[in-house]
Amino acid sequence: MKINRKVSKALAAAFLALSAVSLAESSWGHPGRTDANGCHTNRKTGDYHCHNGSGSGSGSGSGSGSSSPSGGGSEGVCLTFNDCMSRGEAQLNSDAAQALRYFQQALLLKPGDIKAFTQVNVVEPYVMAIPGSCPNFKTCMNLGYAAIKQKNYQTALVNFKRALAFDLGNKYAVEAIGNVSRYIQQSRN
């Protein structure tokens, strides 16, 4: 999937902001945002597709996003954590869906890695709808901050991801995702 120049710049800005955030060494992985078949609907295109190749997607049939990161074709294969992270970072400016798949594979290879966990959470709003609703960026951010005060870090994370979906590349949303990722790790230790 090719992405436009504005989204490409937003992803690059998000990556730079993420790199600037000081992150802890490890965190727990998350269950993903796919249904029981490993599939989901791309919020930008409306296509229903699968990442594990086992679902019966009824989308456009373009096959975009239907191969898993460890599946066919050398372009989608990464064998080590560092390779997956490098490939994901390299895809940020051209193919957010592929970058997400690489980061998800990295998280599978090293489930406790905070950087992979954070990258997955930062890139997801570029590729898929974040469940739930809030009317605008500011409200989502405020809901996230309120959830942090209550130490409800998962709720905060979802709201910051919703905020990022409103304003792709927003450095405050990206930093909030990085920070709440650390809080999630700290609360699990």
Coordinates of C-alpha atoms in Angstrom, one line a residue:
M1 CA 0.0 0.0 0.0
K2 CA 1.5 3.3 -1.0
I3 CA 0.9 6.2 1.3
N4 CA 0.6 9.8 0.5
R5 CA 3.3 12.4 1.2
K6 CA 1.4 13.9 4.2
V7 CA 1.0 10.5 5.9
S8 CA 4.7 9.7 5.1
K9 CA 5.8 12.9 6.8
A10 CA 3.5 12.2 9.7
L11 CA 5.0 8.7 10.1
A12 CA 8.5 10.0 9.9
A13 CA 7.7 12.7 12.5
A14 CA 6.1 10.0 14.7
F15 CA 9.2 7.8 14.4
L16 CA 11.5 10.7 15.3
A17 CA 9.3 11.6 18.3
L18 CA 9.3 8.0 19.4
S19 CA 13.1 7.8 19.1
A20 CA 13.4 10.9 21.3
V21 CA 11.3 9.3 24.1
S22 CA 13.3 7.5 26.6
L23 CA 11.8 4.0 26.9
A24 CA 12.2 1.1 29.3
E25 CA 13.7 -2.1 28.1
S26 CA 10.7 -4.3 28.2
S27 CA 6.9 -4.5 28.2
W28 CA 4.3 -7.1 27.7
G29 CA 2.9 -7.7 24.2
H30 CA -0.7 -7.1 23.4
P31 CA -3.3 -9.5 21.9
G32 CA -3.5 -7.5 18.6
R33 CA -6.4 -5.9 16.8
T34 CA -7.6 -8.8 14.7
D35 CA -10.7 -11.0 15.0
A36 CA -10.6 -14.7 15.8
N37 CA -9.5 -15.4 12.2
G38 CA -6.5 -13.0 12.4
C39 CA -8.4 -10.6 10.2
H40 CA -9.6 -7.0 10.4
T41 CA -11.0 -4.2 8.3
N42 CA -8.6 -1.5 7.0
R43 CA -10.2 1.7 8.1
K44 CA -8.8 3.7 5.2
T45 CA -9.8 1.4 2.3
G46 CA -12.7 -0.6 3.9
D47 CA -11.0 -3.8 2.8
Y48 CA -11.3 -6.8 5.1
H49 CA -8.1 -8.8 5.1
C50 CA -6.1 -11.3 7.1
H51 CA -2.6 -11.3 8.4
N52 CA -2.2 -15.0 9.0
G53 CA -3.4 -16.2 5.6
S54 CA -6.1 -18.4 7.3
G55 CA -9.0 -16.1 7.3
S56 CA -11.7 -15.9 4.6
G57 CA -11.4 -12.2 3.8
S58 CA -14.2 -10.7 1.8
G59 CA -12.5 -7.5 0.8
S60 CA -11.3 -6.3 -2.5
G61 CA -9.2 -9.3 -3.2
S62 CA -6.1 -7.3 -3.8
G63 CA -4.2 -9.4 -1.3
S64 CA -2.7 -6.3 0.3
G65 CA -1.8 -7.2 3.8
S66 CA -2.9 -10.8 3.5
S67 CA 0.6 -12.4 4.0
S68 CA 2.1 -12.7 7.5
P69 CA 5.4 -11.1 8.2
S70 CA 7.0 -14.6 8.3
G71 CA 5.1 -15.8 5.2
G72 CA 5.9 -16.1 1.6
G73 CA 8.2 -13.8 -0.3
S74 CA 11.5 -12.5 1.0
E75 CA 10.1 -8.9 1.2
G76 CA 7.8 -10.0 4.2
V77 CA 10.3 -12.3 5.9
C78 CA 12.3 -11.2 9.0
L79 CA 14.1 -13.8 11.1
T80 CA 15.4 -11.9 14.0
F81 CA 14.1 -9.2 16.3
N82 CA 16.6 -6.6 15.0
D83 CA 15.9 -7.5 11.4
C84 CA 12.1 -7.1 12.0
M85 CA 12.6 -3.7 13.7
S86 CA 14.9 -2.4 11.0
R87 CA 12.6 -3.5 8.2
G88 CA 9.6 -2.0 10.0
E89 CA 11.4 1.3 10.4
A90 CA 12.4 1.2 6.7
Q91 CA 8.8 0.8 5.7
L92 CA 7.4 3.7 7.8
N93 CA 7.6 6.2 4.9
S94 CA 6.2 3.9 2.2
D95 CA 3.9 1.2 3.6
A96 CA 2.5 1.6 7.1
A97 CA 0.7 -1.7 7.0
Q98 CA 3.9 -3.6 6.2
A99 CA 5.7 -1.6 8.9
L100 CA 3.1 -2.7 11.4
R101 CA 3.4 -6.3 10.3
Y102 CA 7.2 -6.2 10.9
F103 CA 6.8 -4.5 14.3
Q104 CA 4.2 -7.2 15.3
Q105 CA 6.6 -9.9 14.2
A106 CA 9.4 -8.3 16.3
L107 CA 7.0 -8.2 19.3
L108 CA 6.3 -12.0 18.7
L109 CA 10.1 -12.6 18.7
K110 CA 10.7 -10.5 21.8
P111 CA 7.3 -10.1 23.6
G112 CA 8.8 -7.9 26.4
D113 CA 10.3 -5.3 24.2
I114 CA 9.0 -1.8 24.9
K115 CA 10.2 -0.3 21.6
A116 CA 8.4 -2.9 19.5
F117 CA 5.3 -2.6 21.7
T118 CA 5.3 1.2 21.3
Q119 CA 5.9 1.0 17.6
V120 CA 2.9 -1.3 17.1
N121 CA 0.8 1.1 19.1
V122 CA 2.0 4.2 17.2
V123 CA 1.6 2.7 13.8
E124 CA -1.8 1.0 14.3
P125 CA -3.8 4.2 14.0
Y126 CA -2.3 4.7 10.5
V127 CA -3.6 1.3 9.4
M128 CA -6.8 0.4 11.2
A129 CA -9.6 1.8 13.2
I130 CA -9.1 2.0 16.9
P131 CA -12.2 0.7 18.7
G132 CA -14.3 3.0 20.7
S133 CA -15.1 6.6 20.1
C134 CA -14.3 10.1 21.2
P135 CA -15.3 13.2 19.2
N136 CA -12.0 14.9 18.6
F137 CA -8.3 15.0 19.3
K138 CA -8.4 17.1 22.4
T139 CA -11.2 15.0 24.0
C140 CA -9.2 11.8 23.3
M141 CA -6.0 13.2 24.8
N142 CA -7.9 14.5 27.9
L143 CA -9.6 11.1 28.4
G144 CA -6.1 9.5 28.1
Y145 CA -4.6 11.9 30.7
A146 CA -7.6 11.3 33.0
A147 CA -7.2 7.5 32.7
I148 CA -3.5 7.9 33.6
K149 CA -4.5 9.8 36.8
Q150 CA -6.6 6.8 37.7
K151 CA -3.8 4.4 36.8
N152 CA -5.9 2.9 34.1
Y153 CA -3.1 2.6 31.6
Q154 CA -4.8 0.4 29.0
T155 CA -7.7 2.8 28.7
A156 CA -5.2 5.7 28.5
L157 CA -3.3 3.9 25.7
V158 CA -6.5 3.3 23.6
N159 CA -7.5 7.0 24.0
F160 CA -4.0 8.3 23.0
K161 CA -4.2 6.0 19.9
R162 CA -7.6 7.4 19.1
A163 CA -6.1 10.9 19.4
L164 CA -3.3 10.0 17.1
A165 CA -5.9 8.7 14.6
F166 CA -7.4 12.3 14.6
D167 CA -4.0 13.9 14.1
L168 CA -1.5 11.5 12.5
G169 CA 2.1 12.4 13.5
N170 CA 1.1 14.5 16.5
K171 CA 4.1 14.5 18.7
Y172 CA 2.1 14.8 21.9
A173 CA 0.0 11.8 21.1
V174 CA 3.1 9.8 20.1
E175 CA 5.0 10.8 23.3
A176 CA 1.9 9.9 25.4
I177 CA 1.8 6.5 23.7
G178 CA 5.5 6.0 24.6
N179 CA 5.0 7.2 28.2
V180 CA 1.9 5.1 28.8
S181 CA 3.7 2.0 27.4
R182 CA 6.3 2.5 30.1
Y183 CA 3.6 2.8 32.7
I184 CA 2.0 -0.4 31.5
Q185 CA 5.4 -2.2 31.9
Q186 CA 6.1 -0.7 35.4
S187 CA 2.6 -1.7 36.6
R188 CA 3.3 -5.3 35.6
N189 CA 6.6 -5.6 37.4

